[in-house]
Short mmCIF file of C-alpha atoms in Angstrom, two decimals:
data_model
loop_
_atom_site.label_atom_id
_atom_site.label_comp_id
_atom_site.label_asym_id
_atom_site.label_seq_id
_atom_site.Cartn_x
_atom_site.Cartn_y
_atom_site.Cartn_z
CA MET A 1 -16.67 -17.46 -4.24
CA TRP A 2 -20.31 -16.83 -3.44
CA ASP A 3 -20.83 -20.34 -2.13
CA SER A 4 -18.07 -19.95 0.46
CA LEU A 5 -19.44 -16.57 1.61
CA ILE A 6 -23.00 -17.86 1.89
CA ARG A 7 -21.84 -20.93 3.80
CA ARG A 8 -19.86 -18.74 6.16
CA ILE A 9 -22.89 -16.56 6.88
CA ALA A 10 -25.07 -19.61 7.49
CA GLU A 11 -22.53 -21.20 9.81
CA GLU A 12 -21.74 -17.99 11.68
CA LEU A 13 -25.42 -17.31 12.40
CA ASP A 14 -26.72 -20.91 12.39
CA ILE A 15 -29.49 -19.94 9.99
CA LEU A 16 -30.93 -21.01 6.65
CA VAL A 17 -29.63 -18.84 3.83
CA VAL A 18 -31.39 -18.86 0.45
CA SER A 19 -29.30 -17.61 -2.48
CA VAL A 20 -31.16 -16.52 -5.61
CA ASP A 21 -29.62 -17.43 -8.96
CA TYR A 22 -31.46 -14.61 -10.70
CA ARG A 23 -31.45 -14.06 -14.46
CA LEU A 24 -28.73 -11.82 -15.85
CA ALA A 25 -28.45 -9.19 -18.56
CA PRO A 26 -28.05 -8.85 -21.48
CA GLU A 27 -30.06 -12.02 -22.13
CA HIS A 28 -32.67 -10.92 -19.60
CA VAL A 29 -33.39 -7.21 -19.26
CA HIS A 30 -34.89 -5.32 -16.34
CA PRO A 31 -37.01 -6.22 -14.42
CA ALA A 32 -36.10 -9.91 -14.79
CA ALA A 33 -33.54 -9.91 -11.95
CA PHE A 34 -35.96 -8.12 -9.62
CA ASP A 35 -38.84 -10.40 -10.58
CA ASP A 36 -36.76 -13.48 -9.72
CA CYS A 37 -35.61 -12.13 -6.37
CA TYR A 38 -39.09 -10.93 -5.43
CA ALA A 39 -40.70 -14.21 -6.48
CA VAL A 40 -38.26 -16.28 -4.41
CA THR A 41 -38.62 -14.06 -1.34
CA LYS A 42 -42.41 -14.10 -1.58
CA TRP A 43 -42.43 -17.90 -2.04
CA ILE A 44 -40.20 -18.42 0.99
CA LEU A 45 -42.46 -16.24 3.13
CA GLU A 46 -45.57 -18.06 1.92
CA ASN A 47 -44.02 -21.51 2.44
CA ALA A 48 -41.90 -20.81 5.51
CA VAL A 49 -43.55 -23.41 7.73
CA GLY A 50 -42.46 -26.26 5.48
CA PHE A 51 -38.83 -25.26 5.99
CA GLY A 52 -39.12 -24.70 9.72
CA ILE A 53 -38.78 -20.96 9.21
CA ASP A 54 -40.41 -18.31 11.39
CA ARG A 55 -41.64 -16.01 8.62
CA THR A 56 -41.61 -13.02 10.97
CA ARG A 57 -37.82 -13.37 11.25
CA VAL A 58 -36.77 -13.36 7.60
CA GLY A 59 -34.27 -10.75 6.44
CA ILE A 60 -32.76 -9.89 3.09
CA SER A 61 -29.24 -9.03 2.05
CA GLY A 62 -26.99 -8.50 -0.94
CA ASP A 63 -23.85 -6.77 -2.16
CA SER A 64 -23.39 -4.47 -5.14
CA ALA A 65 -26.19 -5.27 -7.63
CA GLY A 66 -27.43 -7.75 -5.05
CA GLY A 67 -27.69 -4.90 -2.55
CA THR A 68 -29.76 -2.98 -5.08
CA LEU A 69 -32.10 -5.95 -5.51
CA ALA A 70 -32.32 -6.55 -1.76
CA ALA A 71 -33.37 -2.94 -1.16
CA ALA A 72 -35.95 -3.07 -3.96
CA VAL A 73 -37.42 -6.39 -2.81
CA ALA A 74 -37.66 -5.08 0.77
CA GLN A 75 -39.75 -2.20 -0.56
CA TYR A 76 -42.13 -4.37 -2.53
CA ILE A 77 -42.54 -6.98 0.20
CA HIS A 78 -43.44 -4.09 2.51
CA ASP A 79 -46.12 -2.99 0.07
CA ASP A 80 -47.72 -6.46 -0.06
CA ASN A 81 -50.30 -6.54 2.71
CA THR A 82 -50.57 -10.33 2.50
CA LEU A 83 -46.99 -10.75 3.70
CA PRO A 84 -45.12 -9.89 6.89
CA ASP A 85 -42.46 -7.22 6.60
CA LEU A 86 -38.90 -8.42 6.33
CA LYS A 87 -37.00 -8.28 9.61
CA TYR A 88 -34.09 -6.29 8.19
CA GLN A 89 -32.28 -5.31 5.00
CA ALA A 90 -28.48 -5.57 4.96
CA LEU A 91 -27.03 -3.72 1.97
CA ILE A 92 -23.35 -3.93 1.06
CA TYR A 93 -22.30 -1.08 -1.25
CA PRO A 94 -25.64 -1.00 -3.13
CA VAL A 95 -26.24 0.85 -6.41
CA SER A 96 -29.27 2.99 -5.62
CA GLN A 97 -29.54 5.35 -8.62
CA LEU A 98 -28.42 5.95 -12.21
CA LEU A 99 -29.43 9.59 -12.68
CA ASP A 100 -25.95 10.92 -11.90
CA ILE A 101 -22.68 9.05 -12.42
CA GLU A 102 -20.44 12.01 -11.57
CA THR A 103 -20.99 11.86 -7.82
CA PRO A 104 -18.10 12.92 -5.56
CA ALA A 105 -17.16 9.26 -5.08
CA GLN A 106 -17.14 8.59 -8.81
CA GLN A 107 -15.03 11.66 -9.45
CA LYS A 108 -12.52 10.49 -6.84
CA TYR A 109 -12.50 6.97 -8.23
CA ARG A 110 -11.82 8.16 -11.76
CA ARG A 111 -9.03 10.48 -10.58
CA HIS A 112 -7.38 7.58 -8.74
CA PHE A 113 -7.79 4.84 -11.32
CA GLY A 114 -8.65 6.57 -14.61
CA GLU A 115 -11.40 5.60 -17.04
CA ASN A 116 -9.64 2.34 -17.87
CA GLY A 117 -8.66 1.37 -14.34
CA GLY A 118 -10.47 0.06 -11.31
CA MET A 119 -12.52 -3.13 -11.22
CA ILE A 120 -14.09 -2.37 -14.60
CA THR A 121 -13.52 0.41 -17.15
CA TRP A 122 -15.83 3.41 -17.46
CA TRP A 123 -16.99 2.06 -20.84
CA GLU A 124 -17.79 -1.33 -19.33
CA ALA A 125 -19.80 0.31 -16.54
CA ALA A 126 -21.87 2.24 -19.10
CA ALA A 127 -22.26 -0.89 -21.21
CA LEU A 128 -23.65 -2.76 -18.19
CA VAL A 129 -26.41 -0.16 -17.93
CA SER A 130 -27.18 -0.57 -21.63
CA TRP A 131 -27.30 -4.37 -21.30
CA TYR A 132 -29.50 -4.20 -18.23
CA VAL A 133 -31.96 -1.69 -19.68
CA LEU A 134 -31.96 -2.61 -23.39
CA GLY A 135 -30.42 -6.07 -23.55
CA LYS A 136 -27.66 -4.92 -25.92
CA SER A 137 -24.69 -2.60 -26.29
CA ASP A 138 -26.19 0.63 -27.57
CA GLU A 139 -23.56 3.23 -28.43
CA GLU A 140 -25.89 6.17 -27.73
CA VAL A 141 -26.69 4.86 -24.26
CA ILE A 142 -23.05 4.08 -23.52
CA THR A 143 -21.80 7.48 -24.71
CA THR A 144 -24.57 9.33 -22.90
CA PHE A 145 -23.84 7.63 -19.58
CA MET A 146 -20.09 8.13 -19.99
CA GLU A 147 -20.80 11.83 -20.50
CA ASN A 148 -23.32 11.79 -17.60
CA THR A 149 -25.99 13.43 -19.79
CA GLN A 150 -28.67 10.76 -19.36
CA THR A 151 -30.80 13.06 -17.18
CA PRO A 152 -32.09 16.27 -18.82
CA SER A 153 -31.79 19.69 -17.18
CA GLN A 154 -35.57 20.02 -16.85
CA PHE A 155 -35.66 16.99 -14.58
CA TRP A 156 -32.87 18.37 -12.40
CA GLN A 157 -34.89 21.55 -12.05
CA GLU A 158 -38.39 20.09 -11.64
CA GLY A 159 -38.18 16.33 -11.01
CA VAL A 160 -39.46 15.16 -7.64
CA GLN A 161 -36.62 12.65 -7.23
CA ALA A 162 -33.89 15.13 -8.21
CA LYS A 163 -33.43 16.18 -4.59
CA PHE A 164 -32.58 12.59 -3.66
CA VAL A 165 -29.41 12.78 -5.80
CA ASN A 166 -27.69 15.84 -4.41
CA HIS A 167 -23.97 16.13 -3.79
CA THR A 168 -24.59 18.21 -0.66
CA LEU A 169 -25.96 15.06 1.00
CA VAL A 170 -22.45 13.59 0.96
CA PRO A 171 -20.52 14.42 4.17
CA GLU A 172 -18.30 17.42 3.64
CA GLU A 173 -15.15 15.56 4.64
CA PHE A 174 -15.68 13.27 1.64
CA THR A 175 -15.57 16.22 -0.79
CA MET A 176 -12.59 18.07 0.71
CA ASP A 177 -9.90 15.76 -0.63
CA GLY A 178 -9.02 17.74 -3.75
CA TYR A 179 -10.77 15.40 -6.17
CA TYR A 180 -14.27 16.87 -6.17
CA SER A 181 -15.65 19.48 -8.57
CA PRO A 182 -19.32 20.55 -8.29
CA LEU A 183 -21.33 19.87 -11.41
CA PRO A 184 -22.64 22.85 -13.42
CA THR A 185 -26.17 23.90 -12.50
CA ASN A 186 -27.24 24.26 -16.14
CA ARG A 187 -26.49 20.67 -17.15
CA GLU A 188 -27.91 19.67 -20.50
CA GLY A 189 -29.13 16.15 -21.11
CA ASN A 190 -30.16 13.75 -23.82
CA VAL A 191 -33.88 14.53 -23.96
CA LYS A 192 -34.58 11.94 -26.64
CA LEU A 193 -32.90 9.13 -24.70
CA TRP A 194 -34.66 10.24 -21.52
CA SER A 195 -38.00 9.91 -23.28
CA ASP A 196 -37.06 6.30 -24.09
CA ILE A 197 -35.52 5.11 -20.80
CA GLY A 198 -36.32 7.83 -18.24
CA SER A 199 -39.20 5.88 -16.74
CA THR A 200 -36.86 2.90 -16.29
CA LEU A 201 -34.26 5.02 -14.49
CA LEU A 202 -37.01 6.22 -12.14
CA ASP A 203 -38.27 2.68 -11.47
CA PRO A 204 -37.52 1.73 -7.82
CA ARG A 205 -37.12 -1.89 -8.89
CA LEU A 206 -33.97 -0.77 -10.72
CA CYS A 207 -33.04 2.27 -8.64
CA PRO A 208 -34.50 1.91 -5.12
CA LEU A 209 -33.54 5.47 -4.21
CA MET A 210 -36.34 6.64 -6.52
CA ARG A 211 -39.09 5.40 -4.17
CA LEU A 212 -41.03 8.42 -2.93
CA ASN A 213 -41.85 7.15 0.57
CA MET A 214 -39.43 5.09 2.66
CA SER A 215 -41.53 5.19 5.84
CA ASN A 216 -41.80 1.95 7.85
CA LEU A 217 -39.36 0.00 5.72
CA PRO A 218 -37.31 -2.65 7.57
CA PRO A 219 -34.28 -1.55 9.62
CA ALA A 220 -31.20 -1.30 7.45
CA PHE A 221 -27.49 -1.95 7.54
CA VAL A 222 -25.63 -0.07 4.81
CA ALA A 223 -21.91 -0.50 4.17
CA THR A 224 -19.89 1.93 2.04
CA CYS A 225 -16.18 2.06 1.17
CA GLU A 226 -13.65 4.83 0.60
CA PHE A 227 -12.36 3.58 -2.75
CA ASP A 228 -15.70 2.70 -4.32
CA ALA A 229 -17.37 4.58 -7.14
CA MET A 230 -20.72 3.49 -5.64
CA ARG A 231 -20.00 4.97 -2.19
CA ASP A 232 -22.42 7.88 -2.54
CA ASN A 233 -25.23 5.63 -3.76
CA GLY A 234 -25.16 4.03 -0.32
CA ILE A 235 -24.95 7.40 1.41
CA TYR A 236 -27.93 8.73 -0.54
CA TYR A 237 -29.96 5.70 0.49
CA VAL A 238 -28.96 6.11 4.13
CA LYS A 239 -30.08 9.75 4.05
CA ARG A 240 -33.45 8.85 2.52
CA LEU A 241 -34.11 6.17 5.13
CA GLU A 242 -33.11 8.49 7.97
CA GLN A 243 -35.33 11.28 6.62
CA ASP A 244 -38.32 8.91 6.79
CA ASP A 245 -37.40 7.67 10.29
CA VAL A 246 -36.24 4.21 9.27
CA ALA A 247 -33.63 2.80 11.66
CA VAL A 248 -30.26 2.66 9.88
CA VAL A 249 -26.80 1.46 10.83
CA TRP A 250 -24.34 3.02 8.38
CA LYS A 251 -20.77 1.75 8.42
CA HIS A 252 -18.14 3.43 6.26
CA TYR A 253 -14.82 1.68 5.74
CA GLU A 254 -11.79 3.87 5.09
CA GLY A 255 -9.40 2.03 2.79
CA GLY A 256 -12.15 -0.32 1.67
CA PHE A 257 -13.09 -0.98 -1.93
CA HIS A 258 -15.93 -2.49 -3.94
CA GLY A 259 -15.71 -6.25 -3.46
CA VAL A 260 -13.84 -6.25 -0.12
CA PHE A 261 -16.70 -7.89 1.81
CA GLY A 262 -15.14 -10.93 3.43
CA PRO A 263 -14.15 -13.42 2.55
CA SER A 264 -12.96 -11.99 -0.80
CA TRP A 265 -11.72 -15.32 -2.13
CA PRO A 266 -8.87 -16.09 -2.67
CA PHE A 267 -7.76 -13.12 -0.54
CA THR A 268 -8.59 -12.02 2.98
CA PHE A 269 -8.58 -8.34 3.88
CA LYS A 270 -8.73 -6.92 7.41
CA ILE A 271 -11.27 -4.32 6.30
CA GLY A 272 -13.41 -7.01 4.70
CA GLU A 273 -13.26 -9.08 7.88
CA GLN A 274 -14.31 -6.06 9.93
CA MET A 275 -17.20 -5.45 7.54
CA PHE A 276 -18.22 -9.08 7.87
CA ALA A 277 -18.11 -8.86 11.67
CA ASP A 278 -20.24 -5.68 11.66
CA TYR A 279 -22.70 -7.31 9.24
CA ILE A 280 -23.05 -10.38 11.48
CA GLN A 281 -23.50 -8.22 14.58
CA PHE A 282 -26.24 -6.21 12.88
CA ILE A 283 -28.18 -9.34 11.94
CA LYS A 284 -27.81 -10.79 15.45
CA SER A 285 -29.17 -7.56 16.90
CA HIS A 286 -32.25 -7.74 14.67
CA TRP A 287 -33.50 -11.23 15.43
#
């Protein structure tokens, strides 16, 4: 599936596309995936001439977890004064934070598909976090994330990054569909677990929304979908970039879902094809 998509991008744009086969959890915990993606990107920039690449015209892209990694790598390449900034970052339904998994989009998704429906179950989603952070299925972590109590109330009240994860940042029309319920203001959290993994959840290499300053990052394309539990993660990231005057093209696809980005082998979806066309147009406009 990925090979056909990567080939299509390369052929459509007549460019060299490098795909990173990064290490996966649970065998390799955070930050292994980031380290691999950053190392490859840095190596390509440092050795661009040998491949006939103009290193001032290199962009980065990814979908889902790949979108998360692309955003994080763009940040860290920007911070490396020995390297040129990336030309753009194209992020397809990225996961930008793990502090709150009861966003309006996630509430809607659960109401539509239930905890055992959708692409993966709610338990599986929580287990993925546990694998990625700890390298194993930890029942306390899984239960805590399923209950959305991984972030303690003191952080919501005093944490610098708390304001980045705010339901009021989501456009009002996305919360007026009868599925959304505001979270209580006095939310309790698992203080002990936070003391163990809180610093990881605030690490921009895992959750790029947690970066404190987005200024001067590469121009961004961010795609979000109506039926996607991760929709608001993309919206939050768009808002942060806009607040720090980073150029952003945000495309939202009504009727779209996580994984629709074309071609979604073995199926083809009109929405996915439109997303692909918008993605290609963005890259062409940032050469």
